[in-house]
Short mmCIF file of C-alpha atoms in Angstrom, two decimals:
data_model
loop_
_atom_site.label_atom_id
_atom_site.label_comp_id
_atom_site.label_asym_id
_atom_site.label_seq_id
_atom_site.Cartn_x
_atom_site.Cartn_y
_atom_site.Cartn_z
CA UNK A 1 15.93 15.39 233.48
CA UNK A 2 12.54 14.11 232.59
CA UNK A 3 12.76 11.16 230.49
CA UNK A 4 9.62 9.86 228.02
CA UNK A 5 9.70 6.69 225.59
CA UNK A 6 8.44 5.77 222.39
CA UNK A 7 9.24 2.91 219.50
CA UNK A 8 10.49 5.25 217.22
CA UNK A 9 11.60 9.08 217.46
CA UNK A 10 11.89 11.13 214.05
CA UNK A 11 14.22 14.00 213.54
CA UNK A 12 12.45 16.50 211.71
CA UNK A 13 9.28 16.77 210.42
CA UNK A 14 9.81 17.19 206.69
CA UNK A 15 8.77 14.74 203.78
CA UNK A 16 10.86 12.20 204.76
CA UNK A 17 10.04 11.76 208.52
CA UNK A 18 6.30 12.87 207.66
CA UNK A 19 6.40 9.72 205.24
CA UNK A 20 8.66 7.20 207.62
CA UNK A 21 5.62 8.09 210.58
CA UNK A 22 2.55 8.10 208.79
CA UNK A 23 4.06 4.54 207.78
CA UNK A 24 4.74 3.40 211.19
CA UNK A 25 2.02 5.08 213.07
CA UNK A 26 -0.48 3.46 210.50
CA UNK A 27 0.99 0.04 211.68
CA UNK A 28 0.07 0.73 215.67
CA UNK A 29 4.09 1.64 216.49
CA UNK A 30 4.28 4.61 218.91
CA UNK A 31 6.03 7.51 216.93
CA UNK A 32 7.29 10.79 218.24
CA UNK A 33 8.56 13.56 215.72
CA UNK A 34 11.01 16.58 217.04
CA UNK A 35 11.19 19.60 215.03
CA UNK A 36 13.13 22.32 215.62
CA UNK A 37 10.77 24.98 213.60
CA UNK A 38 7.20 25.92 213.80
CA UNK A 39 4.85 24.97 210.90
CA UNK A 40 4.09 25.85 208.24
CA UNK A 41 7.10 27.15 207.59
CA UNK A 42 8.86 28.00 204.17
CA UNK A 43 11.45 25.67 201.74
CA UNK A 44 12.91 24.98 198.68
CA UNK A 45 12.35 22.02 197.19
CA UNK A 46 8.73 22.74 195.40
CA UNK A 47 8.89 20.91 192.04
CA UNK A 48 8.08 17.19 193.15
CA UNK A 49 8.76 13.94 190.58
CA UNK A 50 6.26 11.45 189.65
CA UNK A 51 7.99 8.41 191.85
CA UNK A 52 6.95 10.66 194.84
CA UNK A 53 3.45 9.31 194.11
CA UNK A 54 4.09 6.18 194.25
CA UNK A 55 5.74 6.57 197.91
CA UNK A 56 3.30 9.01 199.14
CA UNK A 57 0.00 6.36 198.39
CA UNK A 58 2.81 3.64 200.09
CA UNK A 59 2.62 5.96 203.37
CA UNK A 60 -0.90 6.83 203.57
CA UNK A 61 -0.19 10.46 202.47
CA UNK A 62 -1.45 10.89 198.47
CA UNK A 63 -5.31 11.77 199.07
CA UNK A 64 -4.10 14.53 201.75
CA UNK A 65 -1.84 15.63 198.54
CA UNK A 66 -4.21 15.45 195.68
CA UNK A 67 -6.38 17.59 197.77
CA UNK A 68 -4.10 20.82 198.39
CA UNK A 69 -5.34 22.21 194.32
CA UNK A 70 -1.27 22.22 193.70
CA UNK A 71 -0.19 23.06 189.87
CA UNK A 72 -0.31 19.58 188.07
CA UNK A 73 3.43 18.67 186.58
CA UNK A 74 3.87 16.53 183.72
CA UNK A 75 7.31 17.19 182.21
CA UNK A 76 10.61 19.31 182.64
CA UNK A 77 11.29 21.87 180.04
CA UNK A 78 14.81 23.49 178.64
CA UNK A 79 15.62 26.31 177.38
CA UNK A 80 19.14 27.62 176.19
CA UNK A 81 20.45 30.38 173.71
CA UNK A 82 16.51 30.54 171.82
CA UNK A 83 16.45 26.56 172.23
CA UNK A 84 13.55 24.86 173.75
CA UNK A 85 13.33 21.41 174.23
CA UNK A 86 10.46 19.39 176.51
CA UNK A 87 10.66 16.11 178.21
CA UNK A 88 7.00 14.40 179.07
CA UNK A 89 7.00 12.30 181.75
CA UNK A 90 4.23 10.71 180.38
CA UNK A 91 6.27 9.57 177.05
CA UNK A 92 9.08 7.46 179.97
CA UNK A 93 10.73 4.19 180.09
CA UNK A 94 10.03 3.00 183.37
CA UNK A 95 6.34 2.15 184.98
CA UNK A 96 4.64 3.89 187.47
CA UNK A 97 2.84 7.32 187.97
CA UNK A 98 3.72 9.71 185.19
CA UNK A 99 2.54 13.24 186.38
CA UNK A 100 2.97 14.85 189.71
CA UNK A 101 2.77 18.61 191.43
CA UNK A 102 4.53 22.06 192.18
CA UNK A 103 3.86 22.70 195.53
CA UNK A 104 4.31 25.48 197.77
CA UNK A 105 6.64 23.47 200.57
CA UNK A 106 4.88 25.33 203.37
CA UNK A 107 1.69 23.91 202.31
CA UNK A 108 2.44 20.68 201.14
CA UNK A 109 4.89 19.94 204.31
CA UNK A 110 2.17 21.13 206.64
CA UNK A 111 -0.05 18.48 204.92
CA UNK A 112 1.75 15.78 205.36
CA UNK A 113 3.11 15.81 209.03
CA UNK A 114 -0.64 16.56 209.53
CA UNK A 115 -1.32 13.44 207.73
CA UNK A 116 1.33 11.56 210.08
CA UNK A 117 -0.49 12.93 212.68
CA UNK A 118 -3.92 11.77 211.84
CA UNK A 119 -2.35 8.08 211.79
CA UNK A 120 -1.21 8.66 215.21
CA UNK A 121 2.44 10.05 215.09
CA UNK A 122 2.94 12.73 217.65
CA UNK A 123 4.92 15.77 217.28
CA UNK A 124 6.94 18.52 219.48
CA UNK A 125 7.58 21.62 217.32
CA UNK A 126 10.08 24.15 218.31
CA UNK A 127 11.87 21.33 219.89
CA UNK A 128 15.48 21.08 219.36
CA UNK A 129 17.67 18.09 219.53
CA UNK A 130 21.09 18.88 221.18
CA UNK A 131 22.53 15.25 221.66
CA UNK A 132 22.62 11.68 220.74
CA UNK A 133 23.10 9.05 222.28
CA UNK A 134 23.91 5.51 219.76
CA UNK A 135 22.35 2.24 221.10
CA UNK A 136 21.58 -0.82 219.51
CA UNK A 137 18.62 -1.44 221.76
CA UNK A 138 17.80 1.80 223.45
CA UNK A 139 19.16 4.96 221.55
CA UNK A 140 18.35 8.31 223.23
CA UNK A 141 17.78 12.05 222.43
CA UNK A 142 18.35 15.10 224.53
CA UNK A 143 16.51 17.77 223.29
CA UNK A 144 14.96 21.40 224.38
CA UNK A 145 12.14 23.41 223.47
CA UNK A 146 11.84 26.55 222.77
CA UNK A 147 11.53 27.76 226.76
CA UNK A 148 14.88 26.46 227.12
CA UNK A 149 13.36 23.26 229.07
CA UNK A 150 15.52 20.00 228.32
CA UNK A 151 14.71 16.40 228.61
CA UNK A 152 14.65 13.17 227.22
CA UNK A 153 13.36 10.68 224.43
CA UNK A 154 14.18 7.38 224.73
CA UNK A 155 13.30 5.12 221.88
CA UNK A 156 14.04 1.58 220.25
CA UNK A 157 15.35 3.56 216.93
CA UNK A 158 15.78 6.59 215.61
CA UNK A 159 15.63 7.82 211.66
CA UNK A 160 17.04 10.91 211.08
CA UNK A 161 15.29 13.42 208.90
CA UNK A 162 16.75 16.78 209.94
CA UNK A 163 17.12 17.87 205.91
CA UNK A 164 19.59 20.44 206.23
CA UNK A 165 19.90 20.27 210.01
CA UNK A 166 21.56 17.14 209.59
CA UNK A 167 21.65 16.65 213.14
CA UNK A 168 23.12 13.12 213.50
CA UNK A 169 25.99 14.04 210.86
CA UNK A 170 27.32 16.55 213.21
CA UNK A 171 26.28 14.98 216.89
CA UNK A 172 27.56 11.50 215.47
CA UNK A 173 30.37 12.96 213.22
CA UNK A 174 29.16 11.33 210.20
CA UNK A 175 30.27 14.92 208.08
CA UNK A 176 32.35 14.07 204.84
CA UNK A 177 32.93 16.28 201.76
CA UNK A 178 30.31 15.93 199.05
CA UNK A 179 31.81 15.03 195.71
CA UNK A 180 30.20 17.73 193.86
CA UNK A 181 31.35 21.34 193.63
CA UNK A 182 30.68 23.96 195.79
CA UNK A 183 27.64 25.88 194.31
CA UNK A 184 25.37 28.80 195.88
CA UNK A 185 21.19 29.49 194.81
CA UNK A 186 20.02 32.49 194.72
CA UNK A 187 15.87 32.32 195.20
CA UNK A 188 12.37 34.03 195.96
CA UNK A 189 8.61 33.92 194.89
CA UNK A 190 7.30 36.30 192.55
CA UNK A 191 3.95 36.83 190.92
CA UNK A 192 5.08 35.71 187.80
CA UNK A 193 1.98 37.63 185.65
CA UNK A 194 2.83 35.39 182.99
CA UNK A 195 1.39 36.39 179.35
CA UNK A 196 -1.40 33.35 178.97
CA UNK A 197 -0.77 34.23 175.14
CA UNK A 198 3.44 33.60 175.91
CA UNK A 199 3.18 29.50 175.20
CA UNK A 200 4.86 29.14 178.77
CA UNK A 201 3.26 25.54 180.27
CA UNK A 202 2.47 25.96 183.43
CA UNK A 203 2.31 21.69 183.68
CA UNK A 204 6.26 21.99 183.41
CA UNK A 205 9.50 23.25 185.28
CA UNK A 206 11.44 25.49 182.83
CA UNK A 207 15.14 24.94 183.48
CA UNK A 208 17.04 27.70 181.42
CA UNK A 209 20.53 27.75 181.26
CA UNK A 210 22.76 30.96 180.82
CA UNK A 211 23.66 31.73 177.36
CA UNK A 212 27.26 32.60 177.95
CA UNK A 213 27.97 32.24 182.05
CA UNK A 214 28.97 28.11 181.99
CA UNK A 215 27.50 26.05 184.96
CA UNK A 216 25.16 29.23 185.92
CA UNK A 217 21.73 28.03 185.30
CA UNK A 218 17.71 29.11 186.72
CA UNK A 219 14.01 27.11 187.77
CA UNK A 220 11.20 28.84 187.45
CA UNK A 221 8.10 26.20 189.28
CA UNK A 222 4.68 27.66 188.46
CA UNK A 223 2.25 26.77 191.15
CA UNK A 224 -1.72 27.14 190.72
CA UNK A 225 -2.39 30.83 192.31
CA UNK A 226 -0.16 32.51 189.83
CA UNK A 227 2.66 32.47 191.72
CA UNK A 228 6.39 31.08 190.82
CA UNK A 229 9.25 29.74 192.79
CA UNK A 230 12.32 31.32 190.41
CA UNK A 231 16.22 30.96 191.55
CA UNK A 232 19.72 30.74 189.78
CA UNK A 233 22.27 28.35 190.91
CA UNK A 234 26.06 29.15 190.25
CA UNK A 235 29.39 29.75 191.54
CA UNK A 236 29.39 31.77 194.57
CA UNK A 237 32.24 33.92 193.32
CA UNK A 238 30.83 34.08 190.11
CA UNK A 239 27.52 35.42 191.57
CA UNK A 240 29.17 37.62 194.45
CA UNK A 241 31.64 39.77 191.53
CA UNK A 242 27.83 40.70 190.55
CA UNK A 243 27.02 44.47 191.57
CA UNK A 244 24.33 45.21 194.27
CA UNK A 245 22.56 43.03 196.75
CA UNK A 246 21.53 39.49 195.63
CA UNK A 247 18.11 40.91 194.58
CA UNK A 248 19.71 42.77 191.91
CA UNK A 249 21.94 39.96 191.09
CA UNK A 250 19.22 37.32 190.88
CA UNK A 251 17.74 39.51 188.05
CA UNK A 252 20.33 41.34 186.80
CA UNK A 253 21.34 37.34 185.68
CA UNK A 254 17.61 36.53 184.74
CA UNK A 255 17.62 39.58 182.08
CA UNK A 256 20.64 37.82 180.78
CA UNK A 257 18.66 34.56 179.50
CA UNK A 258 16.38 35.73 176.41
CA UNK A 259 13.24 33.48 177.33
CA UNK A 260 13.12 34.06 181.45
CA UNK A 261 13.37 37.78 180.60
CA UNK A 262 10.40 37.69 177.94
CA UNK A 263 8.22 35.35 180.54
CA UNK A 264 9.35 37.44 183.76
CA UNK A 265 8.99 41.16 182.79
CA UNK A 266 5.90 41.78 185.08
CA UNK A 267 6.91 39.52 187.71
CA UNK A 268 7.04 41.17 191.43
CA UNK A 269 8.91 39.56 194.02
CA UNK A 270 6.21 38.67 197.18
CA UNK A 271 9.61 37.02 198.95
CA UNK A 272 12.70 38.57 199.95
CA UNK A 273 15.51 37.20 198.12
CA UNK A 274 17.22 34.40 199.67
CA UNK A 275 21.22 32.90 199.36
CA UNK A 276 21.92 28.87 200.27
CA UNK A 277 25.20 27.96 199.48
CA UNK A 278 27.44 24.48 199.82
CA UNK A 279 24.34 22.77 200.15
CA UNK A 280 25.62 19.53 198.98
CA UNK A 281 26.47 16.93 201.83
CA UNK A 282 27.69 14.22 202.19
CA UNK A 283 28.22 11.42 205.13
CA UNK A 284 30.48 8.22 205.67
CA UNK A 285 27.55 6.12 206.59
CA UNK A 286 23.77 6.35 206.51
CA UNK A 287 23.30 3.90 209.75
CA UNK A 288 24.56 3.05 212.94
CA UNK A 289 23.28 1.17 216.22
CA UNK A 290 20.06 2.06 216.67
CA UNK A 291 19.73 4.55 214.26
CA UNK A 292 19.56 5.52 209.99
CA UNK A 293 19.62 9.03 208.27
CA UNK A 294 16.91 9.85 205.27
CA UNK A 295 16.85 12.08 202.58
CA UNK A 296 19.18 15.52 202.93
CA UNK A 297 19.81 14.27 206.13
CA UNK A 298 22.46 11.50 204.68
CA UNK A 299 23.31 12.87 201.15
CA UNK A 300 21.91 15.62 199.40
CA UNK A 301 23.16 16.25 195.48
CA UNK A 302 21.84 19.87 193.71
CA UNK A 303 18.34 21.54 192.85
CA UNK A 304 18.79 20.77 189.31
CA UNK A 305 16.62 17.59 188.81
CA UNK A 306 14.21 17.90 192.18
CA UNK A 307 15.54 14.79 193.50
CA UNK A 308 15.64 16.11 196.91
CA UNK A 309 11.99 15.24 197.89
CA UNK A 310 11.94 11.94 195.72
CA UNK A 311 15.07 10.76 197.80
CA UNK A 312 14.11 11.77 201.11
CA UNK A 313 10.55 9.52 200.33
CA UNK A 314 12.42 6.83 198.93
CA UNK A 315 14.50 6.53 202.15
CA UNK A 316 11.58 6.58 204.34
CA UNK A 317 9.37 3.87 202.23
CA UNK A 318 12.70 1.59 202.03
CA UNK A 319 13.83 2.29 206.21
CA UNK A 320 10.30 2.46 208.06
CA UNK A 321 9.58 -1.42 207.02
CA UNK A 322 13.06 -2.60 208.32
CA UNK A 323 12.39 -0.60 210.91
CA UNK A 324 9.55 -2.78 211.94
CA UNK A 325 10.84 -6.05 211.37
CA UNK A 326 14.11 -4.64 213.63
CA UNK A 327 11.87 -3.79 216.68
CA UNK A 328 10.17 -7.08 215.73
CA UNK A 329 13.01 -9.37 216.93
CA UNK A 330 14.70 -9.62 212.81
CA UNK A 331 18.17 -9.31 212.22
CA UNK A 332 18.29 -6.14 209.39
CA UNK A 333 21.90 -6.25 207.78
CA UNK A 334 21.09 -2.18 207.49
CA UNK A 335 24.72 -2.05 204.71
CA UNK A 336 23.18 -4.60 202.54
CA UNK A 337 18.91 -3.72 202.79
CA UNK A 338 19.27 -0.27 203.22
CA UNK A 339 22.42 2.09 202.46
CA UNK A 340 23.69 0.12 199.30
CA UNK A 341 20.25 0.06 197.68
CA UNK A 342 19.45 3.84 198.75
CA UNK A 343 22.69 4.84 197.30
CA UNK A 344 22.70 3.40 194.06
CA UNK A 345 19.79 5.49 193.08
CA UNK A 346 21.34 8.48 194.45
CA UNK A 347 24.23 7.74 192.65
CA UNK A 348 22.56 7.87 189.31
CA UNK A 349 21.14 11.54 190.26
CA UNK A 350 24.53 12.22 190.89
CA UNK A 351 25.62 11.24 187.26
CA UNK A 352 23.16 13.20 185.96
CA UNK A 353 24.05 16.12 188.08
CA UNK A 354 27.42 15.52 186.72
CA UNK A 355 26.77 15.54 183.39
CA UNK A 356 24.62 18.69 183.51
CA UNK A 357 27.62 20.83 184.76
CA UNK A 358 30.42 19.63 182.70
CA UNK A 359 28.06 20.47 179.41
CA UNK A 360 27.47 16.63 178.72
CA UNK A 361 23.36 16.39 179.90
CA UNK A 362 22.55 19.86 177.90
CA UNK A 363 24.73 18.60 174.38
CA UNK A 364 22.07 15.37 174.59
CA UNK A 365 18.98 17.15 175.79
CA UNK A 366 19.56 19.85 173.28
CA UNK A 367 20.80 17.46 170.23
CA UNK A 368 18.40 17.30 167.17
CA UNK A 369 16.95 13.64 166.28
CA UNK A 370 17.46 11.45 169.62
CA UNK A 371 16.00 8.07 169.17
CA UNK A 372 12.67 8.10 170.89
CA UNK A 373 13.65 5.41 172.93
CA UNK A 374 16.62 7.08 174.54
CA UNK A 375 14.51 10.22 174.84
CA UNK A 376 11.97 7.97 177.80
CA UNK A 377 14.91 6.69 178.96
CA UNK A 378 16.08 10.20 180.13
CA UNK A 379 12.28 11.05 180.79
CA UNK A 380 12.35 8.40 183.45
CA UNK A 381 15.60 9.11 185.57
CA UNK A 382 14.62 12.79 185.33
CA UNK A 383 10.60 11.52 186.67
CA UNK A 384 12.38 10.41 189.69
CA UNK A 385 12.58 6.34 188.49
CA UNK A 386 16.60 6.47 188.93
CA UNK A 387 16.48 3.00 191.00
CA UNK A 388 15.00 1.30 187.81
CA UNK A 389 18.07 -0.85 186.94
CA UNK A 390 15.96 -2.73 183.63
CA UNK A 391 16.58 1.20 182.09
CA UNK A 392 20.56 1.37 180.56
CA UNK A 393 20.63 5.25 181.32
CA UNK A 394 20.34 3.98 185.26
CA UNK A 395 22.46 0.63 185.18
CA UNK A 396 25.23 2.17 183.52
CA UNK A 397 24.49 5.82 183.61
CA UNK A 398 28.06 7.20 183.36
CA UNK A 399 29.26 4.94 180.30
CA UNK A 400 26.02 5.56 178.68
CA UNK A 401 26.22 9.48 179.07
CA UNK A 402 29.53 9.58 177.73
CA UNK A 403 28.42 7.79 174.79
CA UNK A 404 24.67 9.44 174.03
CA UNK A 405 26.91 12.90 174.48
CA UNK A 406 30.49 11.47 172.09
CA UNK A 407 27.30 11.16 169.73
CA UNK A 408 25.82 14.36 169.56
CA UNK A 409 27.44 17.04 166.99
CA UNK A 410 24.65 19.17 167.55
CA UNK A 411 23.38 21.00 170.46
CA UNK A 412 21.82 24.51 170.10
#
């Protein structure tokens, strides 16, 4: 089997390994990416949070960005039962960039690896990884492309950032339940033909939640051609005792929720409809000899908050420097400088996810005169800033959520 080497090889070429090679490359390491798909190709995952920014100028990436004429993104908006309430990112606790974009994930993920690229990371597409080899000092890959020919990559570390594929989980056996419940999205794009006279802001996600089905709730992500990402996230069985296919369902639940139904009554699908379900993951570790997991590829939570893109960048900006120092001759404690710090920001997404489902999140969001200081501290967890320990809502997010929701007495 033919055998090629590099400094580092990168499992996927999605935000996070995009980000963790247009880093390295930029610093004269040798990077090779393995994808299994062709790009562009399509994903979920299109309503990004202002931290992003902040990690994409770190890796080289933000001018490639702020060119694609994406839908600008300044806030999350909520609507429940004829209730509307807005969150401005701009109005937050925590520093840093306040606005952000929608983005088509085709696009956008097509810009960055091509970014990474420019900066000298190469890249096999249609290249599957099939095993996985752990080594402190040379860790190897055996992968194949898509004529069935196999060989393989040996490399001084690899970071994982298969997303869904979570390749090392399964090769390495890393699997363990995710603490949330099991949930299932359905999702397409439509043309939304929104009413310009409606008052819908196109600068914000709308997050509706269903008047009367509990834990059933639906994004709808304007982007800047007139288009819309729209899905609803549930139970499956609740979703599957629906009649018809899930294209009915999906809208058949949409007609259900007074304001999606007002904004949506012209929209045409342009997407089949599609069905992900027990998307959350979970592993036992995010490292091992020679190697570390980013983004979905370790932990992924739920859609609800768009912390999917804002973690995977996160884990590439805090691995791809220890990275270097590792291939440098440095000792990296990867527990204490990576996993425990990426974790405790995850961990406060999970809170929040949490406290969204068991009715908590939407009895505070919803109640009427919130201090305006707790109102940026919620702006700034839900811009992405959930490592910010100086904010109270990230520090001690479960005691404080308990109390800012024992509090409330009203909520529609």
């Amino acid at each position: 089997m033919k055998t090629s080497t590099t400094d580092i090889a990168i499992i996927g070429a999605g935000p996070a390994g995009a980000a963790a090679a247009a880093w390295l490359a930029s610093r004269g390491h040798r990077v090779r990416i393995v994808e299994r798909a062709r790009f562009p190709r399509f994903s979920i995952g299109e309503s990004l949070l202002p931290q992003c920014m902040a990690y994409l100028a770190e890796c080289g990436l933000l001018e490639t960005v702020e060119a694609g004429g994406y839908q600008r993104k300044n806030g999350a908006a909520f609507c429940w039962s004829g209730s509307y309430r807005a969150i401005d990112f701009r109005d937050k606790f925590s520093p840093g960039p306040s606005t952000t974009f929608q983005v088509p994930r085709a696009d956008f993920d097509q810009r960055l690896i091509e970014g990474a690229r420019a900066l000298g990371a190469e890249v096999d597409f249609a290249t599957e990884v099939i095993d996985f080899q752990a080594d402190a000092a040379r860790p190897r890959l055996e992968v194949r492309d898509e004529h069935g020919v196999e060989r393989s990559i040996e490399a001084r570390f690899v970071l994982d950032a298969s997303g869904y594929g979570r390749v090392l989980a399964r090769l390495a056996k890393l699997d363990r339940p995710s603490r949330l419940d099991e949930r299932c999205a359905l999702f397409t794009h439509v043309e939304d033909r929104i009413d310009s006279e409606s008052g819908f802001d196109r600068e914000k996600i709308l997050i509706g939640i269903h008047p009367k089905r509990s834990g059933v709730w639906f994004w709808l992500i304007p982007f800047s051609d007139g288009r819309a990402s729209l899905g609803v996230v549930g139970s499956a069985a609740e979703i599957d005792a629906l009649p018809g296919d899930d294209a009915e369902r999906l809208f058949a639940l949409i007609e259900e929720e007074p304001r999606l139904a007002e904004l949506l009554a012209r929209a045409a699908p342009v997407r089949e409809i599609q069905r992900l379900r027990g998307y959350s993951a979970d592993v036992s570790r995010l490292h091992g000899p020679g190697y570390a997991l980013l983004g979905n590829a370790g932990e992924f939570l739920d859609p609800v908050f768009s912390s999917g893109v804002t973690v995977a960048l996160h884990s590439a900006v805090l691995a791809a420097p220890l990275v270097e120092r590792q291939l440098q001759g440095e000792e990296i404690d990867w527990q204490r400088q990576f996993e425990l710090p990426l974790r405790r920001g995850v961990a406060t997404f999970r809170e929040f996810v949490e406290a969204w489902y068991d009715g908590r999140l939407p009895r505070i969001i919803f109640s009427e005169g919130q201090p305006a200081r707790i109102r940026t501290m919620i702006s700034a967890v839900l811009a992405g800033y959930a490592w910010d320990q100086a904010n109270p809502l990230v520090s001690a997010s479960r005691r404080r959520l308990d109390s800012l929701a024992a509090s409330c007495t009203h909520h529609r």
